[in-house]
Coordinates of C-alpha atoms and ligand atoms in Angstrom, one line a residue:
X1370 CA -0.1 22.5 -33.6
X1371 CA -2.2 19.5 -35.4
X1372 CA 0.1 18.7 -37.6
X1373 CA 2.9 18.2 -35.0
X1374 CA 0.3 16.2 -33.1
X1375 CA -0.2 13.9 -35.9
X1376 CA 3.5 13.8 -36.7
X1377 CA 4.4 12.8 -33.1
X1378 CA 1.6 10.2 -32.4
X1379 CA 2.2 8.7 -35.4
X1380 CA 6.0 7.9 -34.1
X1381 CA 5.5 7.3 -30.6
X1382 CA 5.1 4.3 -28.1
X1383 CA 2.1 3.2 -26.0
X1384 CA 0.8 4.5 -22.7
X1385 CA 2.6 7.1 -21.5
X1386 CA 4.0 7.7 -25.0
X1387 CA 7.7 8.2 -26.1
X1388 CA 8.6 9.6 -29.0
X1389 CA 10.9 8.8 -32.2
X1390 CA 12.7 5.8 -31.7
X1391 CA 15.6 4.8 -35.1
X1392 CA 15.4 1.1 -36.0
X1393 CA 18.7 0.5 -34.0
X1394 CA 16.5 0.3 -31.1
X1395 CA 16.4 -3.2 -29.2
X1396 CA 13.1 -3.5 -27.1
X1397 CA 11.9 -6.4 -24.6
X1398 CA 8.2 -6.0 -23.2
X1399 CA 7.2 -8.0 -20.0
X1400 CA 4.9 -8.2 -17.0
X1401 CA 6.5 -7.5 -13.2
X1402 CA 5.6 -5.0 -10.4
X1403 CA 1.6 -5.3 -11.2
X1404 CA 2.0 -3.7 -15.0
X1405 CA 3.6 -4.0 -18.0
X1406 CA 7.2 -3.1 -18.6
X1407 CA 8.9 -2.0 -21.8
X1408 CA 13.0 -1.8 -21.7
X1409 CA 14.5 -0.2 -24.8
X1410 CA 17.8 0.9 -25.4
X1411 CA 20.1 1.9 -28.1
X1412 CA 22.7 -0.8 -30.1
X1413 CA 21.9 -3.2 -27.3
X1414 CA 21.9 -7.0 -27.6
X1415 CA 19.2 -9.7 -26.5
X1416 CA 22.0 -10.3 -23.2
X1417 CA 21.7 -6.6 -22.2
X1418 CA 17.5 -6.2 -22.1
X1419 CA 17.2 -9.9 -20.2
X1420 CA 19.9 -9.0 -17.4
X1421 CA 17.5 -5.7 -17.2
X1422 CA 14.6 -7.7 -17.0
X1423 CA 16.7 -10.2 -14.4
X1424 CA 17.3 -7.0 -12.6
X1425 CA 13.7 -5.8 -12.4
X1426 CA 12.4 -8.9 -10.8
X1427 CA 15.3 -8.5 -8.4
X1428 CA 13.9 -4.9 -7.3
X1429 CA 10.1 -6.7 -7.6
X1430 CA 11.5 -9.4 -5.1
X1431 CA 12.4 -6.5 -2.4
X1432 CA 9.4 -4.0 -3.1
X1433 CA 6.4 -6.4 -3.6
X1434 CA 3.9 -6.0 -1.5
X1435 CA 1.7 -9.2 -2.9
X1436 CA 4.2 -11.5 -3.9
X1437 CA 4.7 -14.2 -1.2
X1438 CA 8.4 -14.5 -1.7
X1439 CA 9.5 -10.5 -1.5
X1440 CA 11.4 -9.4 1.4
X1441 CA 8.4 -6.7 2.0
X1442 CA 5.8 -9.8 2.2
X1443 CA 8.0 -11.4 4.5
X1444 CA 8.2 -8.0 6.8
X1445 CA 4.7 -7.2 6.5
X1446 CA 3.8 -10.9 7.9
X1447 CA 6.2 -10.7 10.8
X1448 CA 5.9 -8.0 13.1
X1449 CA 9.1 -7.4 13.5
X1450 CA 12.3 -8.0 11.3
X1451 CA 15.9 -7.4 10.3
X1452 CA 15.4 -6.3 6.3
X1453 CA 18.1 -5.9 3.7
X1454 CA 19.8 -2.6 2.7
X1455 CA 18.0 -2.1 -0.2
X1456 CA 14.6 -2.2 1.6
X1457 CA 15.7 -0.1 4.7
X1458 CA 16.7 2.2 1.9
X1459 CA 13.5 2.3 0.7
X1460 CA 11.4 2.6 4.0
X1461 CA 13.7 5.5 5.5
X1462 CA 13.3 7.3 2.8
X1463 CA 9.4 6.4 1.8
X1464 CA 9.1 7.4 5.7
X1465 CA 10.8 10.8 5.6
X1466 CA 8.7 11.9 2.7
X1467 CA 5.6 10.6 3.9
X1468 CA 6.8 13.1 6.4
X1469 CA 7.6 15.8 4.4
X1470 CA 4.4 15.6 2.7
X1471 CA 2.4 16.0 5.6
X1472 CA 1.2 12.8 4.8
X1473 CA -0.2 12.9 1.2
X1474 CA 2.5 10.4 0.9
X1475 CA 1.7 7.6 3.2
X1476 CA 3.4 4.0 2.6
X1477 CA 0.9 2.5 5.5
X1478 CA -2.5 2.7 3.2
X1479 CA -1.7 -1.4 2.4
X1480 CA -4.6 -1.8 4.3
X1481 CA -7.2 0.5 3.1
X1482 CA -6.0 -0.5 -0.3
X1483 CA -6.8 -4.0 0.4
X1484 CA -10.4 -3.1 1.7
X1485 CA -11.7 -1.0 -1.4
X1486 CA -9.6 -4.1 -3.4
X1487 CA -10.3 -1.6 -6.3
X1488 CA -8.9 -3.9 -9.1
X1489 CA -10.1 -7.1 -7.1
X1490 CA -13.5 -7.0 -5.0
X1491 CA -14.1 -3.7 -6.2
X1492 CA -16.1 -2.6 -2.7
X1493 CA -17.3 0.8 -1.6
X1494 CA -16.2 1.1 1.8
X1495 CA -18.5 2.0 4.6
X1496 CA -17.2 4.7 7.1
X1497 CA -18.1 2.1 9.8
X1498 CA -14.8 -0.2 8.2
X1499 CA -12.9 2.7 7.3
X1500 CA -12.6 4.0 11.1
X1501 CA -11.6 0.2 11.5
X1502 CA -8.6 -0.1 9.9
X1503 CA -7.3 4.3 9.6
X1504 CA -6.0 3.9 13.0
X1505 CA -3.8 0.9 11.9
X1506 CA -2.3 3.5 8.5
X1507 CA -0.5 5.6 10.3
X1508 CA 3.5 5.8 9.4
X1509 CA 3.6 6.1 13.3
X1510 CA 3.1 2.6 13.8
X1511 CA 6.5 1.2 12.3
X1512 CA 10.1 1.5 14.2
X1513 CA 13.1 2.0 12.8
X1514 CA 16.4 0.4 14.9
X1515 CA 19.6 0.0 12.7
X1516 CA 18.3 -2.9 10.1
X1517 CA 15.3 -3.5 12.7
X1518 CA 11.8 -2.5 11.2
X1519 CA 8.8 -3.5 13.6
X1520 CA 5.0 -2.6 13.3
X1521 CA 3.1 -2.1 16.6
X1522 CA 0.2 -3.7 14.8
X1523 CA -0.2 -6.9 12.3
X1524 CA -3.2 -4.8 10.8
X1525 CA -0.5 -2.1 9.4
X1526 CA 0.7 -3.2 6.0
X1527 CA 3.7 -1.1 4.2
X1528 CA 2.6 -0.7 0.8
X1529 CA 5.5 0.9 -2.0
X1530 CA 3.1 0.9 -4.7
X1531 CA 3.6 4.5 -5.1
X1532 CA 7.4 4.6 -5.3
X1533 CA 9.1 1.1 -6.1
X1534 CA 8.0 1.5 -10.0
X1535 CA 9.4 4.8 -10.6
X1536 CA 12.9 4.1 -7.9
X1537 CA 13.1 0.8 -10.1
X1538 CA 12.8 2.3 -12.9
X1539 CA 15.5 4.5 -12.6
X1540 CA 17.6 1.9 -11.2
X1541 CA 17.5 0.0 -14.8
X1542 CA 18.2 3.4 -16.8
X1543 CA 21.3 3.1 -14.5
X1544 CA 22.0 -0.7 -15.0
X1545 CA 22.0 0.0 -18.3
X1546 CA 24.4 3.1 -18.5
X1547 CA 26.8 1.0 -16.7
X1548 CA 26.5 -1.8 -19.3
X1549 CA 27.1 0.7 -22.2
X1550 CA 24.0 1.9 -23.2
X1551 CA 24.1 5.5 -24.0
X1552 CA 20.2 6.0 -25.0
X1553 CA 17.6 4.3 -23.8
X1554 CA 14.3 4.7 -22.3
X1555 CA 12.6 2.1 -19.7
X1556 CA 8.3 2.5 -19.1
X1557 CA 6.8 1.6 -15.7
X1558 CA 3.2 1.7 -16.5
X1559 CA 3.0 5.6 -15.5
X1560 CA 6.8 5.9 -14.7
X1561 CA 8.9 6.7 -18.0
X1562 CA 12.8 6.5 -17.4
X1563 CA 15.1 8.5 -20.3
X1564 CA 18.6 8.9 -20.9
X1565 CA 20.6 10.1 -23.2
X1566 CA 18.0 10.7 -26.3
X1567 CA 15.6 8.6 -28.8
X1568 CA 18.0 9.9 -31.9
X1569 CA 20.9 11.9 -32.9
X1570 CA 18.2 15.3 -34.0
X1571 CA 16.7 15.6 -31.0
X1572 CA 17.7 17.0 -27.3
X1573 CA 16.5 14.0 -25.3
X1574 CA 13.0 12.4 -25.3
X1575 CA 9.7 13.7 -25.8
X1576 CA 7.6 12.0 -23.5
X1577 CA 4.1 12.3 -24.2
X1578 CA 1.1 13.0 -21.3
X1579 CA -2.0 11.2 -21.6
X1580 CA -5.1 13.2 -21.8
X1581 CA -7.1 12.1 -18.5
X1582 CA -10.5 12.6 -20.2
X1583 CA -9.8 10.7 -23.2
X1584 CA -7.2 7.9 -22.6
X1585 CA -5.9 7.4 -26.2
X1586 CA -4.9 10.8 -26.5
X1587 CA -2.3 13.2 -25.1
X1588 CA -2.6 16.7 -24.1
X1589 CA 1.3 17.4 -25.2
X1590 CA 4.7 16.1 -24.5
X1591 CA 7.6 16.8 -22.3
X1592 CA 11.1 17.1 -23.8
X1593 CA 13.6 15.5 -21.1
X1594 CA 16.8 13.9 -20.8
X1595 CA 17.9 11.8 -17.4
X1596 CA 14.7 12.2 -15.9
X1597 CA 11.7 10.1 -15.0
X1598 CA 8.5 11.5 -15.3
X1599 CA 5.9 9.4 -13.0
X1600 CA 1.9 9.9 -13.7
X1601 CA -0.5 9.6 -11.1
X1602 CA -4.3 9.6 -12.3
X1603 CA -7.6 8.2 -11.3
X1604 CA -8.2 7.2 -14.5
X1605 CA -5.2 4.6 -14.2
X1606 CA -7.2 1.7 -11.4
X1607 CA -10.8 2.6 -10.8
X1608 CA -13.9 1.0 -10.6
X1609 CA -17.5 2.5 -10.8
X1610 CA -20.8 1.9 -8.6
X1611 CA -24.0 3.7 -8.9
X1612 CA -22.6 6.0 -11.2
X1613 CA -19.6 7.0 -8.9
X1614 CA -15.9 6.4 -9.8
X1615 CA -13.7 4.8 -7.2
X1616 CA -9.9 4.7 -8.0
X1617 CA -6.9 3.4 -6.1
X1618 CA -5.2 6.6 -4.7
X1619 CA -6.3 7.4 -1.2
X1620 CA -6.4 10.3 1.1
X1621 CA -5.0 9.4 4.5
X1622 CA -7.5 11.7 6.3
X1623 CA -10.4 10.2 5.2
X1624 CA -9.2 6.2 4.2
X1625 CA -11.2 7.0 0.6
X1626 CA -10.0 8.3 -2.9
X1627 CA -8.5 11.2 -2.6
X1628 CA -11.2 14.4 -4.1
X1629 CA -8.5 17.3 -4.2
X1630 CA -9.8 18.6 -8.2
X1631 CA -6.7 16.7 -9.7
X1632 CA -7.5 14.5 -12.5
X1633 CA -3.9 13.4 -13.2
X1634 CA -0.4 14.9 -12.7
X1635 CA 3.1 13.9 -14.0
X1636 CA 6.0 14.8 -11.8
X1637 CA 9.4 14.7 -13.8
X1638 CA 12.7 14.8 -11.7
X1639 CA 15.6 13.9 -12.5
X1640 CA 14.9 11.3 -9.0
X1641 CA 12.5 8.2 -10.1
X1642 CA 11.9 7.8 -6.7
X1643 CA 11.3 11.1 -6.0
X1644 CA 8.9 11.7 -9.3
X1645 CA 6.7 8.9 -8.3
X1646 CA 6.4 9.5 -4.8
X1647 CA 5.5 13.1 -5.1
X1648 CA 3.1 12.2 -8.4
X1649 CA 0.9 10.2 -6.1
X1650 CA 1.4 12.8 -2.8
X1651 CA 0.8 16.2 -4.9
X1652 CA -2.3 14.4 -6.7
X1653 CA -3.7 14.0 -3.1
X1654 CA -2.7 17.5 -1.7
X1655 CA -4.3 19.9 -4.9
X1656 CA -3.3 22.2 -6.9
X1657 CA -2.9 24.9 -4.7
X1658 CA -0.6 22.9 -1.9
X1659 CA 1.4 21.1 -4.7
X1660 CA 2.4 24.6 -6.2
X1661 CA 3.0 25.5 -2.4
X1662 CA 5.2 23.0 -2.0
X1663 CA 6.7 23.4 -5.1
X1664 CA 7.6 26.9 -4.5
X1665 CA 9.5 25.6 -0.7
X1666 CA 11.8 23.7 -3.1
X1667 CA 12.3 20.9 -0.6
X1668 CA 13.0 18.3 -3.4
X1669 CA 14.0 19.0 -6.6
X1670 CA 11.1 18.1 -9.6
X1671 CA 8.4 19.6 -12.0
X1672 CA 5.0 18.9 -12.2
X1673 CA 2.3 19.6 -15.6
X1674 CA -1.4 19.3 -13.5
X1675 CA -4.5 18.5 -15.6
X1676 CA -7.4 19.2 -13.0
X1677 CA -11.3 17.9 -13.1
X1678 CA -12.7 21.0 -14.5
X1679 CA -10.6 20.9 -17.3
X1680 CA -7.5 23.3 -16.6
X1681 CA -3.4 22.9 -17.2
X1682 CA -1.3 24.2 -14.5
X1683 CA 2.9 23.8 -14.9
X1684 CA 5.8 24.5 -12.6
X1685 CA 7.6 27.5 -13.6
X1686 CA 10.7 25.6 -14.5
X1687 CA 8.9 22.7 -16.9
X1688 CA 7.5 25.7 -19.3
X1689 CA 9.9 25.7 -21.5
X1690 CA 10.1 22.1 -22.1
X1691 CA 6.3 21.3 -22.1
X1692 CA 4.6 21.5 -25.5
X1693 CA 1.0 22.1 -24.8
X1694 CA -1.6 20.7 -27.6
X1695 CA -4.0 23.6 -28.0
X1696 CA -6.9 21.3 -29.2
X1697 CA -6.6 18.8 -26.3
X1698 CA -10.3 17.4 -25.5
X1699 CA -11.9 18.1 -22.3
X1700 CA -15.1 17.1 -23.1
X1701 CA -16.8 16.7 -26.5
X1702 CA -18.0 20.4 -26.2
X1703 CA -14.5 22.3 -25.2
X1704 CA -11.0 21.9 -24.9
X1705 CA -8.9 22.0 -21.9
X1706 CA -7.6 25.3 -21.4
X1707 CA -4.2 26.1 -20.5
X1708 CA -3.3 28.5 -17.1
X1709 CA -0.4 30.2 -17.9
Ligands
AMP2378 P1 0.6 5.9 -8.1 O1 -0.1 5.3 -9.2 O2 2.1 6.0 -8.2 O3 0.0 7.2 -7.6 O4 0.5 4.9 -6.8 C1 -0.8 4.4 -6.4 C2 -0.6 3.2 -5.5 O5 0.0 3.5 -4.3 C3 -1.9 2.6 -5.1 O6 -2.3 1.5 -6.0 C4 -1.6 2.1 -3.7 O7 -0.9 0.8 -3.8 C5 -0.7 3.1 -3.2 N1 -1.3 4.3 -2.6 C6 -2.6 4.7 -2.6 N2 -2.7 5.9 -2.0 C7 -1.5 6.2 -1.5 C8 -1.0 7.3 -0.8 N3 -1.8 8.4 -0.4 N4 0.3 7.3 -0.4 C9 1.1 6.3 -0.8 N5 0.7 5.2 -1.5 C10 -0.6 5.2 -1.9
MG2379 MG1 3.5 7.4 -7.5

């Protein structure tokens, strides 16, 4: 197991890692949607990767919630307004899973994001400002008519911070297909899209999960093709006070992070919105309600689970294709141990 450890970080990526890429790769790296982006694709010239990158700050001018000039801004300012296609798109269907979800999923935390500011201001909220501003979360307090969206409340703020990446994502893995490319492979900061494969001897892409406990490492690697796989963790935007960590996913219930005993999960569906959504509503449900769900089969994905106290759990339909590293760090005295 070491040895193909060493052989396949030695060939992969960054981040969430990808593996074994030939020269005839072409690659463009940028910043948009609040993280770094990395396009690559197979045989493709300068002309293709820019219009992907053009294409990307299209989808960022719709989904942003902080840039002043994105359709979202604009809705989130007004209480009420008529919104394109492409974003009704996104808000029926952000809605209906926040829904199905029972509300792990919930596109209304803007503002309980914006009062731990955990990247920014970095403040522990009191319960006395958290019972402020829950009331205003609720997916409840926005209408849908025809292209009409309205808030009841200027204080509720639509946030797609949990979806937009991985949807977008996708979206350019498409873009690209239609342009010609036959293999390529885009990374959202947490949300890898693959098609086709990264070269002619293997069966896709091997994309690799980073070990929550130890952020330079990974615990093993999925082998997918036409998927995304979308990571939440609370490793990934944290800050610490008094010896407590603070990170940017947040339970609904109680307006804080979310405590549920996940330290990370990667949700891999052949959906990008779906994988991303459902990484950052199972990572707030638990272990056992995401394998509950799971087993419903309302959506179709996988899931690989790395929990706080160390242990692997999988989907049943990812374990063939996940390749567990046996000698994955925990912590410095033990390894994380694998439930079959
Ligand atoms: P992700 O990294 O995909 O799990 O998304 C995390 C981001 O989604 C945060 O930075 C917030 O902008 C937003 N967010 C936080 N908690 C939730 C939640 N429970 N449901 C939906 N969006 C959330
Ligand atoms: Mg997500």
């Amino acid at each position: 197991m070491k040895l193909k450890k060493i052989l396949f970080l030695t060939a992969a990526l960054s981040f969430i890692l990808v593996s074994c890429k030939k020269d005839d790769y072409a690659s463009d790296t940028f910043f948009a949607m609040d993280t770094f982006i990395t396009i690559s694709a197979q045989d493709a010239d300068e002309n293709l990767l820019k219009n992907a990158a053009k294409e990307t700050e299209k989808y960022e001018q719709i989904f942003s919630r902080k840039d002043k000039d994105s359709q979202l801004y604009a809705l989130n300012a007004s209480n009420s307004s008529a919104v394109s296609d492409e974003l009704l798109y996104m808000i029926k269907n952000a809605f209906e899973i926040s829904e199905n979800t029972n509300y792990a999923f919930n596109p209304c935390l803007g503002a309980i994001s914006d009062l731990w500011d955990v990247t920014g201001a970095k403040h522990v909220a009191t319960d006395e400002e958290i019972a402020e501003i829950l009331p205003f979360c609720s997916p409840g307090e926005v209408k849908i008519d025809g292209n009409a969206v309205s808030k009841s409340d200027s204080k509720t703020v639509i946030d797609f911070g949990a979806c937009a990446k991985g949807y977008t994502a996708q979206k350019i893995i498409e873009y690209l297909k239609e342009n010609g490319a036959k293999n390529a492979c885009v990374n959202f900061g947490g949300n890898v899209s693959v098609c086709g494969n990264s070269n002619e001897k293997e069966n896709g892409w091997k994309v690799g999960v980073k070990n929550p406990f130890l952020t330079d490492d990974i615990i093993g690697y999925i082998v997918c093709t036409d998927k995304t796989v979308s990571v939440s963790g609370d490793y990934e935007r944290f800050f610490e006070s008094e010896g407590k960590i603070y990170h940017h996913i947040f339970d609904s219930a109680t307006g804080k992070p979310a405590d549920s005993g996940i330290k990370s999960i990667a949700v891999i569906s052949s959906d990008g919105f779906i994988s991303d959504a459902l990484s950052t509503a199972l990572f707030v449900m638990g272990v056992e309600k995401s394998l509950d769900f799971y087993s419903r089969r309302q959506y179709d994905f996988e899931a690989v689970i790395i929990t706080c106290d160390g242990k692997v759990f999988t989907t049943d339909g990812i374990k063939e294709d996940f390749f567990f590293f046996d000698d994955a760090y925990f912590d410095g005295a033990s390894y994380l141990k694998f439930e079959q």
